[in-house]
mmCIF file of C-alpha atoms and ligand atoms in Angstrom:
data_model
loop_
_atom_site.group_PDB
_atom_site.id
_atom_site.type_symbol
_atom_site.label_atom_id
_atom_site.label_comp_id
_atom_site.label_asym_id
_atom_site.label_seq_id
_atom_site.Cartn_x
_atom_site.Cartn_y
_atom_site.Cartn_z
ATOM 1 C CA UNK A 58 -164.798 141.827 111.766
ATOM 2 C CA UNK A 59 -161.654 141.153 113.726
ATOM 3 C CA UNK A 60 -158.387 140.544 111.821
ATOM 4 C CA UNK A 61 -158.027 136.855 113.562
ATOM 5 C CA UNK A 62 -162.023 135.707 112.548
ATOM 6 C CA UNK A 63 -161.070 137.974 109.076
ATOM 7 C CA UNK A 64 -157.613 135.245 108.859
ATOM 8 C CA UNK A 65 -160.020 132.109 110.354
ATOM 9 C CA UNK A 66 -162.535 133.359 107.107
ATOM 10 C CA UNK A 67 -160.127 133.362 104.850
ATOM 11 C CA UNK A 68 -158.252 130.131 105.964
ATOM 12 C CA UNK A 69 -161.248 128.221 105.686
ATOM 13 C CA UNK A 70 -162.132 129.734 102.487
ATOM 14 C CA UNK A 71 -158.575 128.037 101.162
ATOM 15 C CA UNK A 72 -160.099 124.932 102.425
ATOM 16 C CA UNK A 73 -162.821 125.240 99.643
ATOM 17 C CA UNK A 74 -159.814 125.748 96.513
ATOM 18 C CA UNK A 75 -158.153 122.599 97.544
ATOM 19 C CA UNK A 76 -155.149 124.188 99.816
ATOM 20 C CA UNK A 77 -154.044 121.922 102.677
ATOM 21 C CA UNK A 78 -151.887 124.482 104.418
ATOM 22 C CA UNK A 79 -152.082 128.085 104.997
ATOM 23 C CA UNK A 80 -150.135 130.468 106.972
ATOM 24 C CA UNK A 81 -149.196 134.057 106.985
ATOM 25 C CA UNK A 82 -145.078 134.941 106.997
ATOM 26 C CA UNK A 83 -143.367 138.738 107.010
ATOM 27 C CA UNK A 84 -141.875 139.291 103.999
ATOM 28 C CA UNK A 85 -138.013 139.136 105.433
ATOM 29 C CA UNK A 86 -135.748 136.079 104.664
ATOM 30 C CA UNK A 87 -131.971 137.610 105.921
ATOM 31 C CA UNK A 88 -130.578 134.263 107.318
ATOM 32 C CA UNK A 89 -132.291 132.573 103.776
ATOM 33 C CA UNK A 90 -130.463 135.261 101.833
ATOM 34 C CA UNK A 91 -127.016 134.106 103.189
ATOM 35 C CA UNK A 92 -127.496 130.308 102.457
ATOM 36 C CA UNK A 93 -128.655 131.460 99.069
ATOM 37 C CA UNK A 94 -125.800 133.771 97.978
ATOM 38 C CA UNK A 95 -123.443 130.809 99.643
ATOM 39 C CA UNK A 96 -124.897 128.291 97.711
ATOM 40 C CA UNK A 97 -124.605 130.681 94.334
ATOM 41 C CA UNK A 98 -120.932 131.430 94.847
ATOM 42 C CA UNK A 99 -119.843 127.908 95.279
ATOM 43 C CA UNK A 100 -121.732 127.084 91.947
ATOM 44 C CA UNK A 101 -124.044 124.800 93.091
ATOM 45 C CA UNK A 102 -127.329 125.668 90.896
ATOM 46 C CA UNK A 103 -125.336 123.816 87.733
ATOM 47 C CA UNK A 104 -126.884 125.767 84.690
ATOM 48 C CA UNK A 105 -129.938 127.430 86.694
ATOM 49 C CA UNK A 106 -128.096 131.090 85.905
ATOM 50 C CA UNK A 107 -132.161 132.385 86.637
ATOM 51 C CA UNK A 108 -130.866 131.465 90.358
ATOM 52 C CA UNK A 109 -127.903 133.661 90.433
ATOM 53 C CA UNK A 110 -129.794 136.142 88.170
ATOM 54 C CA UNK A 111 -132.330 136.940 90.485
ATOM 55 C CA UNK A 112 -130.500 135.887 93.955
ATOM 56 C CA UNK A 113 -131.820 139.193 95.861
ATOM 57 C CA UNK A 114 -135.048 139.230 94.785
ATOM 58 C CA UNK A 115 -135.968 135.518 95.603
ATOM 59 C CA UNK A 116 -135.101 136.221 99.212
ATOM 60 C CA UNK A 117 -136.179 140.067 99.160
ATOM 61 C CA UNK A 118 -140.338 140.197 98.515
ATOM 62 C CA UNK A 119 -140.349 143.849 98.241
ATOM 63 C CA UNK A 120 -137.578 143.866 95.448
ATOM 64 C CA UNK A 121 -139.996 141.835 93.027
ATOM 65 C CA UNK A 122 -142.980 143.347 94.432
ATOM 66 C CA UNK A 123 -142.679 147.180 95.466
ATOM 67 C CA UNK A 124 -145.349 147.272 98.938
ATOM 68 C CA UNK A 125 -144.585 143.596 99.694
ATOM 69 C CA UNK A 126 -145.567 143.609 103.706
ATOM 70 C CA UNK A 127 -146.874 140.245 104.212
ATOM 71 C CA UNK A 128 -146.669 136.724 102.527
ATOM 72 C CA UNK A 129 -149.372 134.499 102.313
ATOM 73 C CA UNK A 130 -148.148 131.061 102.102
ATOM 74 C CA UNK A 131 -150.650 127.730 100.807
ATOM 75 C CA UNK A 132 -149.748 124.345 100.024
ATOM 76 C CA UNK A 133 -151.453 121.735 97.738
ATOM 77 C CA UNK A 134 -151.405 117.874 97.779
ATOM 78 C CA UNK A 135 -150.187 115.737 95.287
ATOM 79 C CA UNK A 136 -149.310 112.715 97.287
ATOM 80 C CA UNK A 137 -149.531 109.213 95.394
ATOM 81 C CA UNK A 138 -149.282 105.988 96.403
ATOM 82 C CA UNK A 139 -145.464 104.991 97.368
ATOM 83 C CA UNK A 140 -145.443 101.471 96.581
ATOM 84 C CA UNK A 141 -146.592 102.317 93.650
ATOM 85 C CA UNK A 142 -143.579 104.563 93.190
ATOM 86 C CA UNK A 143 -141.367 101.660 94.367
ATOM 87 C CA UNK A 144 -142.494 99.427 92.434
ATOM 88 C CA UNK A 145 -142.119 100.929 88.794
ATOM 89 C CA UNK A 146 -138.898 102.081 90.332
ATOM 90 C CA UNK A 147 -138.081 98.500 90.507
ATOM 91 C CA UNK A 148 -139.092 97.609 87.103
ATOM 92 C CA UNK A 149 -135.864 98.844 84.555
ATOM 93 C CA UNK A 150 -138.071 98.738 81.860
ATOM 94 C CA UNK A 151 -140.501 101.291 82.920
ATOM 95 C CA UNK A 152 -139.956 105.026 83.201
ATOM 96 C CA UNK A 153 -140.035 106.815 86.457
ATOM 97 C CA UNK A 154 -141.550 109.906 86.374
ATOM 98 C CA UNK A 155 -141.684 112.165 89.301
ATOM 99 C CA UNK A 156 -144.851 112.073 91.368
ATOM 100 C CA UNK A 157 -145.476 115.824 90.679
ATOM 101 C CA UNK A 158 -145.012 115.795 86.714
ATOM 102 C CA UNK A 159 -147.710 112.904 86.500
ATOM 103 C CA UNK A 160 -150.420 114.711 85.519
ATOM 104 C CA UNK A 161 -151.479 118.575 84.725
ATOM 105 C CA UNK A 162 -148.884 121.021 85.452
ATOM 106 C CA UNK A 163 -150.092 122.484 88.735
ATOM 107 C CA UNK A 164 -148.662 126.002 87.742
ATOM 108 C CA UNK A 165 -151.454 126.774 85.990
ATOM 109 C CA UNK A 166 -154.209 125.566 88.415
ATOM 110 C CA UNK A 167 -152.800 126.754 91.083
ATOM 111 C CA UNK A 168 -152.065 130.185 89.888
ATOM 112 C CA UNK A 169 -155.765 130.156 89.339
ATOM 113 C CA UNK A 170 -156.955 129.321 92.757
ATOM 114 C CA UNK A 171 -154.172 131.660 94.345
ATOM 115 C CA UNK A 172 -156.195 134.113 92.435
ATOM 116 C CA UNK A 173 -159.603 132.851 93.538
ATOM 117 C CA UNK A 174 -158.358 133.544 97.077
ATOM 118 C CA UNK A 175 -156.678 137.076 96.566
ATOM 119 C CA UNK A 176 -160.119 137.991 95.003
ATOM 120 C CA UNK A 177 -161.746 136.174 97.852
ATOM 121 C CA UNK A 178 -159.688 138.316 100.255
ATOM 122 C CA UNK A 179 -160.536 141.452 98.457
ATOM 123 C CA UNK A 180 -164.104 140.824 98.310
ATOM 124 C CA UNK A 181 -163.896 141.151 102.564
ATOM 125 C CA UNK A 182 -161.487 143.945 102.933
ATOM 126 C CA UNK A 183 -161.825 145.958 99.364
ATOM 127 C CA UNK A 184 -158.597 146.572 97.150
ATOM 128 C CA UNK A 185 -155.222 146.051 97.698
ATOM 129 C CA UNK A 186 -152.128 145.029 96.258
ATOM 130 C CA UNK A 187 -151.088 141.896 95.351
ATOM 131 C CA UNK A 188 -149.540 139.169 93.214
ATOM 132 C CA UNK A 189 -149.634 135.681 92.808
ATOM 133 C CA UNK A 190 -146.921 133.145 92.200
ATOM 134 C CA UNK A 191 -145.996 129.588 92.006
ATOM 135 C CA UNK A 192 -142.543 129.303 90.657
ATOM 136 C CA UNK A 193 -143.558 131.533 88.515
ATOM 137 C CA UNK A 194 -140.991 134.425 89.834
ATOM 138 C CA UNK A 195 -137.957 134.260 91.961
ATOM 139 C CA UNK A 196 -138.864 133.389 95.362
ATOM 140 C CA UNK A 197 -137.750 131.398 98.568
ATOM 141 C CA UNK A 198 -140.934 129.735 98.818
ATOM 142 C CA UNK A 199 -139.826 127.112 100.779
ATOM 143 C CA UNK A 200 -138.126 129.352 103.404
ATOM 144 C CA UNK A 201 -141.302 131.609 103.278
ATOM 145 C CA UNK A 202 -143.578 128.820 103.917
ATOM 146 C CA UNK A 203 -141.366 127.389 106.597
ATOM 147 C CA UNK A 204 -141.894 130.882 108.113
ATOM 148 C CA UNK A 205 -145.749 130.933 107.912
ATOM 149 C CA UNK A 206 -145.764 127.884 109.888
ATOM 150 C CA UNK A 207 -146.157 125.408 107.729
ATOM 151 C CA UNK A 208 -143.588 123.005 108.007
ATOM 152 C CA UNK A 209 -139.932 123.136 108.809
ATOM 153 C CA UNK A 210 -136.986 122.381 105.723
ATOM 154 C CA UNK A 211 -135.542 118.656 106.100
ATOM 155 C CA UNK A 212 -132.024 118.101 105.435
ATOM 156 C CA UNK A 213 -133.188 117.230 101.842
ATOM 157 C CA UNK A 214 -134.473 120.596 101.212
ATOM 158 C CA UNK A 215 -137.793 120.097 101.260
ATOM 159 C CA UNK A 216 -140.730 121.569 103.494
ATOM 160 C CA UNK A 217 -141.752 118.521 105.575
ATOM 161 C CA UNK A 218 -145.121 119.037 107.515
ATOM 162 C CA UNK A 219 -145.202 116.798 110.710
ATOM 163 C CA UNK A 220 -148.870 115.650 110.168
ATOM 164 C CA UNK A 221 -148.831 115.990 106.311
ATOM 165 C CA UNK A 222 -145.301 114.899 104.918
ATOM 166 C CA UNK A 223 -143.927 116.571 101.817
ATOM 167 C CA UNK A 224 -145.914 116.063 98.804
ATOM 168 C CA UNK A 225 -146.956 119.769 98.454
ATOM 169 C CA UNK A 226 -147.128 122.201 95.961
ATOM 170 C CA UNK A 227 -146.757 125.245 97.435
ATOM 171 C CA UNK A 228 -147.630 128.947 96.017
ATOM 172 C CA UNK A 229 -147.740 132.588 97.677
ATOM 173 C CA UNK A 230 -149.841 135.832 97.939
ATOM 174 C CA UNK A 231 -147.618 138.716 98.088
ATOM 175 C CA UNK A 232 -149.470 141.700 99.606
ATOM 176 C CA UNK A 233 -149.201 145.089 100.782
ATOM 177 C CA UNK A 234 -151.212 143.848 103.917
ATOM 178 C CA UNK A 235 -149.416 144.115 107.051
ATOM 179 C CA UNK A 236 -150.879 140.975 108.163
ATOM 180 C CA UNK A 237 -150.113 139.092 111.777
ATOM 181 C CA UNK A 238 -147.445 136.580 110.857
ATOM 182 C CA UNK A 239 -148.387 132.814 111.939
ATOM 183 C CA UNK A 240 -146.531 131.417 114.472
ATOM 184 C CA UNK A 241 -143.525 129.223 113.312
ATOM 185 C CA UNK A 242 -144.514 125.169 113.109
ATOM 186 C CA UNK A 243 -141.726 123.061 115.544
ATOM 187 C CA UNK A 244 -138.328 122.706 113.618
ATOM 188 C CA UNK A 245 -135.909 120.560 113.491
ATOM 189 C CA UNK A 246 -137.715 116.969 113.276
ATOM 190 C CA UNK A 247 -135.305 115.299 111.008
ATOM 191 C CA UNK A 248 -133.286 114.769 114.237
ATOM 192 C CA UNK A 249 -130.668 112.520 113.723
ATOM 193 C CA UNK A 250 -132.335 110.778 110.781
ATOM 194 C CA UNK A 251 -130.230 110.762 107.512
ATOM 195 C CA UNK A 252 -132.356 108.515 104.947
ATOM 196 C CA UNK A 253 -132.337 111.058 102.481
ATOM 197 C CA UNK A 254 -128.812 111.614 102.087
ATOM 198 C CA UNK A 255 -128.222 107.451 102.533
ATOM 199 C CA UNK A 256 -130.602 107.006 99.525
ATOM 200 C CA UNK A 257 -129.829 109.667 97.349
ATOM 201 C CA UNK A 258 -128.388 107.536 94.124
ATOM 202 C CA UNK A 259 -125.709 110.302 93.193
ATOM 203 C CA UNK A 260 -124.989 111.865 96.709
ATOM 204 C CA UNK A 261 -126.681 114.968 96.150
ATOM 205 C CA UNK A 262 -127.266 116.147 99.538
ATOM 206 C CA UNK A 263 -124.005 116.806 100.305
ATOM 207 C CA UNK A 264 -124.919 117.472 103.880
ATOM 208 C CA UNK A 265 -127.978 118.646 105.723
ATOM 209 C CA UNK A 266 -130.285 121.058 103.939
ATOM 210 C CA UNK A 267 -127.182 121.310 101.576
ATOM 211 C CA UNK A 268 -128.311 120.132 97.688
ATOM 212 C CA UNK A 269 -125.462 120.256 94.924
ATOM 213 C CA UNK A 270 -128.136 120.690 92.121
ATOM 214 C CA UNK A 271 -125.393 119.706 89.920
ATOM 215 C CA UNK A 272 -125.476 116.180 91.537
ATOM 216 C CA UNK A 273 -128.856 115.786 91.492
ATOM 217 C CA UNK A 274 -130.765 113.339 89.465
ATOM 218 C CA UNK A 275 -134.286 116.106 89.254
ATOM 219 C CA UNK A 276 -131.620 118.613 87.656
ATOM 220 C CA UNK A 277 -129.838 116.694 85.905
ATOM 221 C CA UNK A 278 -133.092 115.152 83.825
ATOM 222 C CA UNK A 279 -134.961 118.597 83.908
ATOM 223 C CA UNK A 280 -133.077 121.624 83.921
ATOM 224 C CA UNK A 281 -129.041 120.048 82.733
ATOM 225 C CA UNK A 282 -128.977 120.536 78.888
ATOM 226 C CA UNK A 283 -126.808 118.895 76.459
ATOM 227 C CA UNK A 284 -124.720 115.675 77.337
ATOM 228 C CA UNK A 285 -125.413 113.954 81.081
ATOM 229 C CA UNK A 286 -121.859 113.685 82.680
ATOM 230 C CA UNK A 287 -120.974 109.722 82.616
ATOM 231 C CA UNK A 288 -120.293 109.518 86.434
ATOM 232 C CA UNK A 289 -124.319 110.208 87.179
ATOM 233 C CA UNK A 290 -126.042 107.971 84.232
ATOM 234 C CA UNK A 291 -126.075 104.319 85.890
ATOM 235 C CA UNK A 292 -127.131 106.186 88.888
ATOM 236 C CA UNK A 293 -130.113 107.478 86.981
ATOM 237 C CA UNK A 294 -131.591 104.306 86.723
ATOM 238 C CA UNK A 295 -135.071 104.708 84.954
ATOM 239 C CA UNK A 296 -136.172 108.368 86.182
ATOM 240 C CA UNK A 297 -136.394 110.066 83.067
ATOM 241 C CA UNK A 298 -137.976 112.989 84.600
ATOM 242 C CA UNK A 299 -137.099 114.064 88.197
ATOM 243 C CA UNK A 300 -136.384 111.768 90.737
ATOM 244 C CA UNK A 301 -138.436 111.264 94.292
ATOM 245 C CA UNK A 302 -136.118 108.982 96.189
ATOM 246 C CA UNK A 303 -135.687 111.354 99.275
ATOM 247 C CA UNK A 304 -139.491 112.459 100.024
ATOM 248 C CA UNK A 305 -139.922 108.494 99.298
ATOM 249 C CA UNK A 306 -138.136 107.329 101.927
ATOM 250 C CA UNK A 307 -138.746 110.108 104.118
ATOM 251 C CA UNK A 308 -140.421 108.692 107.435
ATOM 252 C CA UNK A 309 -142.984 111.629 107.844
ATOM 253 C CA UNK A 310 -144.220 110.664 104.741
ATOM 254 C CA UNK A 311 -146.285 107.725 106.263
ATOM 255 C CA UNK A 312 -148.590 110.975 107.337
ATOM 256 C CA UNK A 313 -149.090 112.507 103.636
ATOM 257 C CA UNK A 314 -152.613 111.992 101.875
ATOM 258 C CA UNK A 315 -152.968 111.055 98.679
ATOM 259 C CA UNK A 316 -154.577 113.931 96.391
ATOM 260 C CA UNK A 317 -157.875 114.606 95.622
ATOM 261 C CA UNK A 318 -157.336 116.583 92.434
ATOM 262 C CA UNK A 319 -158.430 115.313 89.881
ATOM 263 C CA UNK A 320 -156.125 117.300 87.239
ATOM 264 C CA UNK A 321 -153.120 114.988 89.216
ATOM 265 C CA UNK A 322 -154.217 112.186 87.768
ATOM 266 C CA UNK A 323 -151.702 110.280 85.924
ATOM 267 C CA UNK A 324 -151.855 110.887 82.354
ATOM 268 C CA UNK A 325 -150.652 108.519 79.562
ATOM 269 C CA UNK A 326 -150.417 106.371 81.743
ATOM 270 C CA UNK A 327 -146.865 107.584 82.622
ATOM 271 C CA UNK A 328 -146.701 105.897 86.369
ATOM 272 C CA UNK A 329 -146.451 102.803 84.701
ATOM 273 C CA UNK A 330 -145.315 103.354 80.834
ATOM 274 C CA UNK A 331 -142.498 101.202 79.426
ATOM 275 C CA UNK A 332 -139.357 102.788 78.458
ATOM 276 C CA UNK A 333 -139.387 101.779 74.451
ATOM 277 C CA UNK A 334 -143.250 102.714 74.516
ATOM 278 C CA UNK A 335 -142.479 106.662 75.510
ATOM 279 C CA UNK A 336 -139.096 106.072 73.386
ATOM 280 C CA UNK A 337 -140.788 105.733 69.691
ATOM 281 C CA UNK A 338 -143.274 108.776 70.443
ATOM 282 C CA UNK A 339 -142.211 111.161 67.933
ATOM 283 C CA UNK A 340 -141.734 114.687 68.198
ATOM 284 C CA UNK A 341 -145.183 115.700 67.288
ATOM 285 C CA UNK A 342 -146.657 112.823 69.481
ATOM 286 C CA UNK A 343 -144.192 114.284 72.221
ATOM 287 C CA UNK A 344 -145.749 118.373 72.108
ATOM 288 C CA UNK A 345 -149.414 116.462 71.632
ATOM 289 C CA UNK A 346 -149.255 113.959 74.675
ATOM 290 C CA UNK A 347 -147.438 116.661 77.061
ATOM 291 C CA UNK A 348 -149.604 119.450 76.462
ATOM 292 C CA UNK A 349 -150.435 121.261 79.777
ATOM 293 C CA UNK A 350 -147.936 119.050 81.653
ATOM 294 C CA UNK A 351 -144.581 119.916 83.300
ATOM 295 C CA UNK A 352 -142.917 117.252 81.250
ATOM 296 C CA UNK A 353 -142.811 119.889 78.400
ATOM 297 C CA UNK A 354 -140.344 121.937 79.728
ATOM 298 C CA UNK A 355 -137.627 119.316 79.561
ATOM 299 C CA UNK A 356 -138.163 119.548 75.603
ATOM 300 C CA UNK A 357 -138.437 116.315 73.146
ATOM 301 C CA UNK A 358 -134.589 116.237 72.712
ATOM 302 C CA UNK A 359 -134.065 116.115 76.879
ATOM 303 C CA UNK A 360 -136.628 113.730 76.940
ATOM 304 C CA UNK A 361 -135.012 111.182 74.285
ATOM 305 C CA UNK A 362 -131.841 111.697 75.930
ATOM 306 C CA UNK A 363 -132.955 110.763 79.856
ATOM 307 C CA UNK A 364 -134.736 107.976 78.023
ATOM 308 C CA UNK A 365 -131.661 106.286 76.387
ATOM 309 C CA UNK A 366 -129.853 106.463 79.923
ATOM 310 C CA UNK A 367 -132.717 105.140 81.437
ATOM 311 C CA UNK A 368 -133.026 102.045 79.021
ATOM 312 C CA UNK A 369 -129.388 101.417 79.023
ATOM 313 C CA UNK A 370 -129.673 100.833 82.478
ATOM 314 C CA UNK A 371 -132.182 98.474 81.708
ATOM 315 C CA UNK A 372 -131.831 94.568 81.007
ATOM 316 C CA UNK A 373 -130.425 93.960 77.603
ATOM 317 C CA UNK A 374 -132.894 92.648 74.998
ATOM 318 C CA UNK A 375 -133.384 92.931 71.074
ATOM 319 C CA UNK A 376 -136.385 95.044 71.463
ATOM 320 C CA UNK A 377 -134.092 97.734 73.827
ATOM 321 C CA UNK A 378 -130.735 97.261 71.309
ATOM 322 C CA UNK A 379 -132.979 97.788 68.128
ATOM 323 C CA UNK A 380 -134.820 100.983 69.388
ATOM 324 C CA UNK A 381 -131.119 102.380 70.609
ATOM 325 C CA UNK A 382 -129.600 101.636 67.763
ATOM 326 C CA UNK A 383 -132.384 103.368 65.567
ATOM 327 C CA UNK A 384 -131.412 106.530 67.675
ATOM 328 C CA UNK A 385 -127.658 106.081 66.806
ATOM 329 C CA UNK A 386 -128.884 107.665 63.398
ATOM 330 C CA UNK A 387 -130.730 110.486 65.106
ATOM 331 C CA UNK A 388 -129.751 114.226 63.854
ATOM 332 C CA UNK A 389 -129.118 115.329 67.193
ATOM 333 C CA UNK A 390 -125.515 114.677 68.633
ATOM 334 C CA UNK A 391 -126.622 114.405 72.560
ATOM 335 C CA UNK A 392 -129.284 111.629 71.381
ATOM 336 C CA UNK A 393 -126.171 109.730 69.045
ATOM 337 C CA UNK A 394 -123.911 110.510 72.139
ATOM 338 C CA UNK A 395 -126.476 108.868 74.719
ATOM 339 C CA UNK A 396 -127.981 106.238 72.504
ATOM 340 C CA UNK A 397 -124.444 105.189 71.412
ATOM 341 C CA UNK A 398 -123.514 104.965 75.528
ATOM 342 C CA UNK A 399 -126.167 103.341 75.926
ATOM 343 C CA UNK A 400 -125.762 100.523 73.586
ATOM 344 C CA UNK A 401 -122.374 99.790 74.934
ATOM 345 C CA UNK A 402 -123.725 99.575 78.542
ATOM 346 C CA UNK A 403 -126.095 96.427 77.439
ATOM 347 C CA UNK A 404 -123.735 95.134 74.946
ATOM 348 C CA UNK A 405 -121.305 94.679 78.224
ATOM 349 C CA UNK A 406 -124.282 93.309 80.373
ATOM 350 C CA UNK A 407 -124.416 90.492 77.604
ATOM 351 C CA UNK A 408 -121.008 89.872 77.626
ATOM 352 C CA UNK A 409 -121.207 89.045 81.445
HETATM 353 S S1 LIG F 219 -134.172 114.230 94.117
HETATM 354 FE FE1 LIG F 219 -133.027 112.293 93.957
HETATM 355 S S2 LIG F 219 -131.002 112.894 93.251
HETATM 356 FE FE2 LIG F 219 -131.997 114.754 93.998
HETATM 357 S S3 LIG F 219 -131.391 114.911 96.137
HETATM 358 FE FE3 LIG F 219 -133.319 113.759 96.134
HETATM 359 S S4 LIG F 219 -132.702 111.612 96.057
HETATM 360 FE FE4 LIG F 219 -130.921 112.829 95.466
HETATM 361 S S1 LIG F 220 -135.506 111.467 105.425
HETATM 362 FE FE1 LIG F 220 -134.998 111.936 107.555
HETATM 363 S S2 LIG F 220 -133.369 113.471 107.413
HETATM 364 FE FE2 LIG F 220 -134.328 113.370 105.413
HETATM 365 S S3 LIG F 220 -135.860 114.974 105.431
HETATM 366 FE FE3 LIG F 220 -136.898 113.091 106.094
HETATM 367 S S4 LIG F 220 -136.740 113.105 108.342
HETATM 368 FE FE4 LIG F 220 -135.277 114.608 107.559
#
């Protein structure tokens, strides 16, 4: 068989495990490397120190995989219905969760596909090297992706496909394969749109394809520990775990399809839970509800903290002051510090 029907086999094959994209890139990313290392030295990965840690080997395959020739590069759907989104967006007293936490944690599933196709792969062509990853080792997947034709990087970071939006997971093969590279999809659509930036509620993107992760509301819930800095919390509004507002209003979005996965599926019904509903889960109720979800990683402390911003934000009522107040008490400073914020910010409301 010829390496392009060999490619055409094993493109459709990717079909069958759910992947939506799928392209081939070289394993260089020089010009990546640059913005990276910029990016680093001007602090602008907050407390991600993994970033600066392992700056050369996200943009240098062959440094976290010895042999590294070629890149395979897929992409999964998780796309949701935006009004949806909007509307518990809307509503203060519901939590917003970002559209990619709302269900299983896709590491997991799609590390298992990725392997379904590398073992696909090797039952055509025999053995050869590889490893799989999604997030799960430093990597400029995005810029890799964007390379194997998938999409092209808006100004708010993300990959944006032309026909499919943004709401992608995206994971990688890393061979030894010297494998034709796809050709790269058109760049440059954001044109002179700026919606993200406009929208973003703390003024993240601090210019095109330029994020100050310290800024931004997804770090800031997920990855930020210990107190939120004052200046972001009304801006938080109710996200109490990531924040979508950019891919939301992003006009190629009108083109993404909603998923077909059934592991996506919101659980606990966190599209639409109430703020003092996930608020009295307990620890234990916390690590039992969020098993095998990304939520976990945020930890039950982070998660009572973005939840105290979130309902401080919201309209005042006894049922919000008692539950706040009940956290004043709470052994862990952040949660007094945040609970006790807070309080003040609906005790003023009522005072208006
Ligand atoms: S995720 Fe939210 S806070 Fe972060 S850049 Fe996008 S709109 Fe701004
Ligand atoms: S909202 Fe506009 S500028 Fe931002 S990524 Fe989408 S097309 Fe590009």
């Amino acid at each position: 068989m010829d390496c392009t029907a060999l490619l055409d086999k094993i493109k459709t094959h990717s079909r069958t495990l759910g992947f939506t994209g799928f392209g081939i890139a070289e394993a260089r990313l020089d010009a990546d490397q640059a913005h990276l290392q910029d990016w680093l030295a001007k602090g602008q990965h907050g407390q991600m120190a993994y970033m600066a840690r392992h700056g050369d080997m996200r943009a240098q395959p062959e440094l976290l995989q010895p042999g590294t020739l070629s890149v395979i590069s897929v992409r999964m759907d998780y796309g949701t219905d935006p009004e949806q989104a909007w509307t518990t967006l809307a509503s203060s007293d519901k939590a917003y969760v970002a559209r990619y936490a709302l269900g299983r944690d896709y590491h997991k599933l799609m590390r298992q596909r990725l392997k379904q196709l590398a073992q696909f792969i090797e039952s055509e062509i025999g053995f050869f090297g590889y490893r799989v990853l999604v997030d799960s080792a430093p990597s400029l997947e995005r810029a890799l992706a964007r390379n194997a034709g998938l999409g092209w990087i808006g100004k708010h970071t993300c990959l944006i496909d032309k026909d499919e939006g943004s709401w992608f997971f995206l994971g990688e093969i890393y061979t030894d394969l010297d494998l034709p590279g796809t050709s790269l999809a058109p760049q440059g659509y954001c044109g002179t749109c700026t919606r993200c930036i406009d929208i973003c509620p703390t003024a993240a993107i601090i210019a095109p394809n330029r994020l100050d992760a310290r800024r931004c509301i997804s770090y800031l819930t997920i990855e930020h520990q210990g107190s939120i800095p004052e200046e972001f919390r009304k801006a938080i509004g109710n996200r109490i775990f990531g924040c979508d507002d950019c891919q939301l209003v992003c006009p190629w979005n009108k083109f993404a399809k909603v998923h077909a996965e059934p592991d996506f599926t919101a659980r606990n019904r966190l599209d639409e839970a109430s703020l003092l509903d996930l608020f009295a889960w307990s620890e234990a109720e916390f690590l039992r509800r969020t098993e095998g979800s990304a939520i976990r990683r945020t930890g039950y402390i982070n998660w009572l903290r973005n939840l105290a911003v979130a309902i401080g934000n919201a309209e005042p009522s006894s049922e919000h002051m008692d539950a706040l107040r009940e956290k004043c008490n709470h052994d862990d400073p952040v949660i007094r510090e945040h609970a006790q914020w807070a309080l003040q910010q609906l005790t003023a409301k009522l005072k208006i």
